[in-house]
Amino acid sequence: MSAHLPILIVVVPLVAALVVPLLGRRTPGVAHAVTLAALIFALVASGLVLARVVVDGVWRYQLGGWAPPWGIEYVVDPLSGGMMVLVSFLALAASTYAWSYLLATDPGRIGLFDSLYLLLVTGLLGIVATGDLFNLYVFLEISAIAAYALLAMGGDRATVATFRYLLIGTVGSSCYLLGTGYFYALTGTLNMADLTERLSGVGESPAMAVGIGLIVVGLAIKAAVFPFHGWQPDVYTYAPPPVTGFVAAAMTKVSAYAIFRVLYFVLGGTPVAASALVFLGGVGVLAILAGSWLALAQTDIRRMLAYSSVGQMGYIVLGFSIGSPIALVGALFHVLNHAVMKSCLFLVAGGVRWRTGFSSVASFVGMGRRMPLSMLAFAVAAVSMVGLPPTVGFFSKWYLLLGAFEARAWPGVAALVVSSGLSAVYFFRVLERTFVVSDDRLVATESRELPAGMLGPVLVLAAAGLLLGLFQQPLITHVIQRALPATVS
Amino acid sequence: MTLSLEPLAVVFLTLMIACAVAVLSVRDLLAAVVVFGTFSFFSATYFAVLGAVDVALTEAAVGGAITAVFFVTAIFRTDRGAD
Amino acid sequence: MNFAFGSPALDAASRLMTPFILMFGAYVVMHGHDSPGGGFQGGVIIAACVILVRLVRGRAGGWNLSPETALALTCAGVGIFVGVGLLGPIFGGNFLDYAALPLSLKAGEVRAVGSLAIEIGVALTVTGVLTLVFDALVEARNDG
Amino acid sequence: MVRLSLIPFLALGAILVAAAGGLPPVGDPESPPATHVSPRYIMFGHEETGAANLVTGVLADYRSYDTLGETTVICVAGLACWLILGSRSRGDKER
Amino acid sequence: MDLASRPLAAVLVSLLAVVLLPLFDRRPTVRETITFTAAALKLALVASMLPAVLAGQVIEGATLPLVAGLSLHLRVDAFGLLFALTASSLWLLTSVYSLGYLRATASTHQTSYYVSFAACLSATVGIAFAANLLTFFVCYEVLTLATYPLVVHARTPEALGAGRRYLVYTLGAGQVLLVAIVWAQSIAPGAEFTPGGFLAGRASTATLGILFALFIAGCGVKAAIMPLHGWLPAAMVAPTPVSALLHAVAVVKAGAFGVVRIVGYVFGVDTLRATGADIALMLIAAATILVASVRALGEDNLKRRLAYSTIGQLSYIVLGAAVGSVAALTGAMFHFAGHGFMKIAMFFSAGALHTEAHRDGVRGLDGLGRQMPMTMTAFALGACGLAGVPLLAGFIAKWNLGVGALEAGHVVLVGVLVTSGLFNVAYFFPIIYDAFFKAPSGQVREAGWPMVFPLGVTGAAALCLGVAPDLGFHFFTLARLAAESIVAGGGVPQ
Amino acid sequence: MGEMAELLSIGTVQYLQAAALLLVGLYGIVARRHLLRKLMAMNILQVAVIVFFIALSAKSGATVPVVVDEAGGIDVAAYVNPLPHALMLTAIVVSVSTTGVALALLIRIRRRYGTLSETALLDKLRE
């Protein structure tokens, strides 16, 4: 079966998702075990596929045995392979966390939750693996609808926020679909590789520009890139922690991946893509500044993290825009950094809220003593978000900054520096309360540390944040640098 | 089908636009749903005119029937008032 | 939804029509290959039939497709689809490659059998989900 | 203010109108969609998939993986509705 | 253990302590044992590299390759070893002192105190051994983060304010430094510290000038060059051992170390002369020396007065770097050790006065010289040394600085040095006079041995280094070696 | 004016109409206050995209893509392009699924807040 690994990575979670709701009713434990098993399979299989792809080059898999462009193909290269590993790793971490959380809050719905969670993962993995524009749309919608349901579990406010997200998200995916339609009209194909080939025969036209604009805007809405981030803060604030921890980390990154894939691989080198990238650069700078500034103004920690994500997406988009090898390494490395660290931050913030019922910045006073290990993880992730050594966030920022310098992109340099300063302010505001400000009333209170099932994933993510930074070299040389498009490196 | 159907297609599209505007502007929500059903019906016809029978069939079943039924159910479950 | 529109005439009409609607649904599923239609459309028709009976006779009318059953039906439908797809790798082809199925038929016909199987899966899913969603939307009032 | 809020829509409209000129005219038998991938479906679809209805042929065979995705979407929607409405949860209150 | 793995081991040994210490949160004895063991091991490791370095060898340490030609790389040269020796020997003494001080003040959060302390020392030795700008920066920022918990140790609103101020200054400067480093990186990819600099001729004079300004702004905050010194007096709210560490060893010296590294190993003295930046740096340093001396006179709190003294003394180092002749550089580098020992002796004394005599001001110390002879003698030795009295450590540095300035033709600077010495006398002498020549007013006893022993050792060291500057760790030879290699320039280390 | 005439030619006008439909849908999502109405506007938006794709499938003089007679070989020009049809079947299903989930959300919103009007809802949320 190892010849079919690329498809099995997507199908196994799907099959598990079909079994889990039926199991969940009577034996939630078995259901969750199946969920974890499927996710572990996805992680291991992604790892194997990535290892093979790194050695042997791109792995194409024809679904239904039909050769592209007539059939749909899966294309796994170091970029998509790496993303698959990342997505399944985050999914595994957040799902492990979810068990303890749901058992305590909502045991009756574990089966349904796990099922939709697996479908969300299926959707994201499908987006990453596919080599077909329309197939990407279908999996985009699978992940989106599953995410709507999961996000709405957070309660009444979450429902309202999710409905808004649903409307905006549908506009986004419709934009994407329409853009796909434009390219279909111009080339007659939906296969990405074939499209690249056929586009060389098609001259520049406004239709092409509009097509790329629609695709990028559609995906930017999904990725919550400024100024299309309007849906995001509310959704992240009110959703249940295990969901936010995964959605905030993985879903937006997968959309960012899709933008990268389209602009660099499908349309790489065309003038239209180039001007789209220039435009994205401006957007990225504004996003960095606006996100950090707005995060500064928040009093709820989850909302602060949400706005921080807006800024961090700006880093990634800025890196894409600069487009030199070093900047792209920085952007992709930042995808990794932000995914892992933001997941950790949201999981801890959610855990604090679950334990204490509060989530305002002010309520973090003395938390360092009550939940020492979780807060340590939080601190590591926060330091990484600010971009201070020796965490992974410093190195991704370093590469981005180096790329910006080499490209003489001064606004980018300025934005990166200013945003580091701002994020230092809003994160240290929290850390100071957590560890330094002491509240005498709290000294007597018992420890409120998270249960092992929730603490474990959090600590693993934080440790990843430290280790990936220092031992980045194999990762970057073997995966990220090979993931760059041929036109760049 | 050698007959040129394009003018007909344009006519149906025009009707669709009119219905769409009406959906957004009719005061009563239930009326809006009815107009929405009509909109789906016109779009199904448009698809049929262009030779997309499968799509037409599905659109009629989904847009005209299921979605409309869902909307009506939802309106009865919620409220009927205007904006 | 426990109430019913139950007038005797409606009841009789629904009893009369049900088999025909179901048969038509099945026909649409099966004949998607040669005429417009297919699993989705057929599934919609079957679901419409279930909902119709539900409306006329209420829950007690024997067509008690409980949410659990509907859920199982839904998952089973997708399961059939994936299962057929996985037959490909088992018999040496790619995922969803019906041509690999060990049937002594012409290539096109083997593929037709494969696609028919997945259409049935689609129909099951659609039927399950539409009744499930209808249930969910209708039930919503009872404790609202 | 109402007038002002129309501006982005008009701008988008202008962009879409400008782009329409670059697209192949509706019904053009020489357009890229009509001449690239689809001819194979029309010429050999019946033979290769055994379906006289070419749409079904494409849907259930050439691009059956999309259809798997479509079915999954339906399934997700069903599960989602059930999760949102079907079962109630405790502690839905948001502070 | 072979030579190549010792630099990394020296960094890691205190990191190991960081990991171990929290496990013994409730067992002070184990905690202190770990701290001492780590400190002693660290000093032993660092000192064990001395013979090789004195023989002119440059020890290549561990390399952790990154991408784009970059790596995290440790390398031990004479200058780095000088700094590392100072830091690790003072850590050992400070640990002993902390034991007494924290017990005497019944301080809380002791675990976090020891952890942060150990982390600080790892970062400091990392800075000393950094072979390139990236490694330097990584350790530099870790030092910032590790010092913060020490600054806010008291958890009072005042301490929190000082902590915030400290972070704003140092993190802000960190960003500036990061920009400068990235810029240098894009000019000379993957370059490592080279005696004589690696930027010479790689960019236009104007670019180099701006770049140098950014570098100095980045390092100048920690080195407390005026007007970037604002955090330092505020940080005096920290416990005395921390102040001692901040002021004499780790933080400010890291900044000064950075300035010298940048002048001598990134730009090169000749390049700086070409851009005219050396004169600018001299002016800033001279101004800082004078202004800080005046401000010190006006401070009544003993620790704050010491803080301003530190600001002035650090600028000696900057001044030496700016002058850039062998003698001036030797003087500047020797001042790392000399000032370190003298200033820490004074802080230790101030701490002993705080815990035993409950005096924090510069007045009311009447007669304490008789009641606390060890404490006040150490204080006096430090003060005289800083003022530049011959036969004490400070004199060696000043003498060399003065000779260097004369060699380079900057006669004015000699005047600055002399003036500053006079100011030193002016603000320290009254304290010594009160302590030794006035009658005591109450019953005060000498502090316990954990406090007296370190301050005695450091006071003695201030004297020894003045009489025999090469005694023990050969600080003078190390400084001389480093200075010569910089001036010889261009020589790529083997 | 030549360009204008070209734009209004029968071959292009359907694109313009699809664009108009798209704009109406988008405007409805943004400007209407009632959430159900927004949902309908969303459906209109999705139909606009479907219209666009189906317009791409059309061929003058061609018929529905159901092969009736293979005897004389198949003329590609005789059948409309089946690919967009297949794609749009999927898109329609996606749109109805989204609508279903959205309605479920709406019912819950209504159950909790007693209104589906955005203005009233915002007032309640602000409390």
PDB file of C-alpha atoms in Angstrom, chain D residues 12-89:
ATOM      1  CA  LEU D  12     -15.585  45.932  -8.603  1.00  0.00           C
ATOM      2  CA  GLY D  13     -18.234  46.052 -11.303  1.00  0.00           C
ATOM      3  CA  ALA D  14     -16.002  48.152 -13.530  1.00  0.00           C
ATOM      4  CA  ILE D  15     -13.161  45.684 -13.042  1.00  0.00           C
ATOM      5  CA  LEU D  16     -15.348  42.719 -13.914  1.00  0.00           C
ATOM      6  CA  VAL D  17     -16.704  44.522 -16.994  1.00  0.00           C
ATOM      7  CA  ALA D  18     -13.198  45.359 -18.129  1.00  0.00           C
ATOM      8  CA  ALA D  19     -12.173  41.733 -17.711  1.00  0.00           C
ATOM      9  CA  ALA D  20     -15.138  40.398 -19.624  1.00  0.00           C
ATOM     10  CA  GLY D  21     -13.570  41.560 -22.877  1.00  0.00           C
ATOM     11  CA  GLY D  22     -10.624  39.234 -22.401  1.00  0.00           C
ATOM     12  CA  LEU D  23     -12.771  36.148 -22.025  1.00  0.00           C
ATOM     13  CA  PRO D  24     -13.769  33.973 -24.967  1.00  0.00           C
ATOM     14  CA  PRO D  25     -17.305  34.888 -26.108  1.00  0.00           C
ATOM     15  CA  VAL D  26     -20.106  32.695 -24.795  1.00  0.00           C
ATOM     16  CA  GLY D  27     -20.779  29.872 -27.223  1.00  0.00           C
ATOM     17  CA  ASP D  28     -17.476  30.170 -29.048  1.00  0.00           C
ATOM     18  CA  PRO D  29     -16.598  26.658 -30.241  1.00  0.00           C
ATOM     19  CA  GLU D  30     -12.947  27.663 -30.550  1.00  0.00           C
ATOM     20  CA  SER D  31     -12.558  28.848 -26.965  1.00  0.00           C
ATOM     21  CA  PRO D  32      -9.876  27.225 -24.817  1.00  0.00           C
ATOM     22  CA  PRO D  33     -12.407  25.350 -22.657  1.00  0.00           C
ATOM     23  CA  ALA D  34     -13.994  23.924 -25.773  1.00  0.00           C
ATOM     24  CA  THR D  35     -10.738  22.865 -27.358  1.00  0.00           C
ATOM     25  CA  HIS D  36      -8.427  21.761 -24.581  1.00  0.00           C
ATOM     26  CA  VAL D  37      -9.377  19.146 -22.007  1.00  0.00           C
ATOM     27  CA  SER D  38     -13.051  18.651 -22.800  1.00  0.00           C
ATOM     28  CA  PRO D  39     -12.774  17.135 -26.310  1.00  0.00           C
ATOM     29  CA  ARG D  40     -11.488  13.919 -24.810  1.00  0.00           C
ATOM     30  CA  TYR D  41     -14.514  13.701 -22.530  1.00  0.00           C
ATOM     31  CA  ILE D  42     -16.835  14.147 -25.494  1.00  0.00           C
ATOM     32  CA  MET D  43     -15.000  11.904 -27.906  1.00  0.00           C
ATOM     33  CA  PHE D  44     -14.155   9.004 -25.636  1.00  0.00           C
ATOM     34  CA  GLY D  45     -16.282   9.600 -22.561  1.00  0.00           C
ATOM     35  CA  HIS D  46     -18.937   7.095 -23.463  1.00  0.00           C
ATOM     36  CA  GLU D  47     -16.434   4.490 -24.498  1.00  0.00           C
ATOM     37  CA  GLU D  48     -14.088   4.939 -21.567  1.00  0.00           C
ATOM     38  CA  THR D  49     -16.593   5.319 -18.752  1.00  0.00           C
ATOM     39  CA  GLY D  50     -19.598   3.533 -20.135  1.00  0.00           C
ATOM     40  CA  ALA D  51     -21.804   6.526 -19.463  1.00  0.00           C
ATOM     41  CA  ALA D  52     -23.780   8.050 -22.290  1.00  0.00           C
ATOM     42  CA  ASN D  53     -24.401  11.056 -20.103  1.00  0.00           C
ATOM     43  CA  LEU D  54     -21.040  12.705 -20.342  1.00  0.00           C
ATOM     44  CA  VAL D  55     -21.651  14.805 -17.259  1.00  0.00           C
ATOM     45  CA  THR D  56     -22.046  11.660 -15.207  1.00  0.00           C
ATOM     46  CA  GLY D  57     -18.972  10.284 -16.903  1.00  0.00           C
ATOM     47  CA  VAL D  58     -16.925  13.238 -15.802  1.00  0.00           C
ATOM     48  CA  LEU D  59     -18.542  13.448 -12.410  1.00  0.00           C
ATOM     49  CA  ALA D  60     -18.383   9.808 -11.443  1.00  0.00           C
ATOM     50  CA  ASP D  61     -15.278   8.730 -13.225  1.00  0.00           C
ATOM     51  CA  TYR D  62     -12.787  11.243 -14.622  1.00  0.00           C
ATOM     52  CA  ARG D  63     -13.240  13.539 -11.694  1.00  0.00           C
ATOM     53  CA  SER D  64     -14.754  11.112  -9.235  1.00  0.00           C
ATOM     54  CA  TYR D  65     -12.437  12.383  -6.544  1.00  0.00           C
ATOM     55  CA  ASP D  66     -14.204  15.732  -6.692  1.00  0.00           C
ATOM     56  CA  THR D  67     -17.433  13.869  -6.215  1.00  0.00           C
ATOM     57  CA  LEU D  68     -16.011  12.128  -3.195  1.00  0.00           C
ATOM     58  CA  GLY D  69     -15.241  15.576  -1.885  1.00  0.00           C
ATOM     59  CA  GLU D  70     -18.771  16.693  -2.714  1.00  0.00           C
ATOM     60  CA  THR D  71     -20.259  13.750  -0.861  1.00  0.00           C
ATOM     61  CA  THR D  72     -18.004  14.505   2.050  1.00  0.00           C
ATOM     62  CA  VAL D  73     -19.238  18.091   2.033  1.00  0.00           C
ATOM     63  CA  ILE D  74     -22.816  16.851   2.334  1.00  0.00           C
ATOM     64  CA  CYS D  75     -21.783  14.536   5.107  1.00  0.00           C
ATOM     65  CA  VAL D  76     -20.002  17.367   6.894  1.00  0.00           C
ATOM     66  CA  ALA D  77     -23.059  19.561   6.560  1.00  0.00           C
ATOM     67  CA  GLY D  78     -25.241  16.847   8.069  1.00  0.00           C
ATOM     68  CA  LEU D  79     -22.896  16.296  10.980  1.00  0.00           C
ATOM     69  CA  ALA D  80     -22.540  20.046  11.410  1.00  0.00           C
ATOM     70  CA  CYS D  81     -26.277  20.654  11.623  1.00  0.00           C
ATOM     71  CA  TRP D  82     -26.592  17.825  14.070  1.00  0.00           C
ATOM     72  CA  LEU D  83     -23.767  19.182  16.168  1.00  0.00           C
ATOM     73  CA  ILE D  84     -25.164  22.703  16.126  1.00  0.00           C
ATOM     74  CA  LEU D  85     -28.819  21.902  16.726  1.00  0.00           C
ATOM     75  CA  GLY D  86     -29.246  18.255  17.493  1.00  0.00           C
ATOM     76  CA  SER D  87     -27.675  17.938  20.862  1.00  0.00           C
ATOM     77  CA  ARG D  88     -27.492  20.573  23.476  1.00  0.00           C
ATOM     78  CA  SER D  89     -24.435  21.345  25.504  1.00  0.00           C
TER      79      SER D  89
END
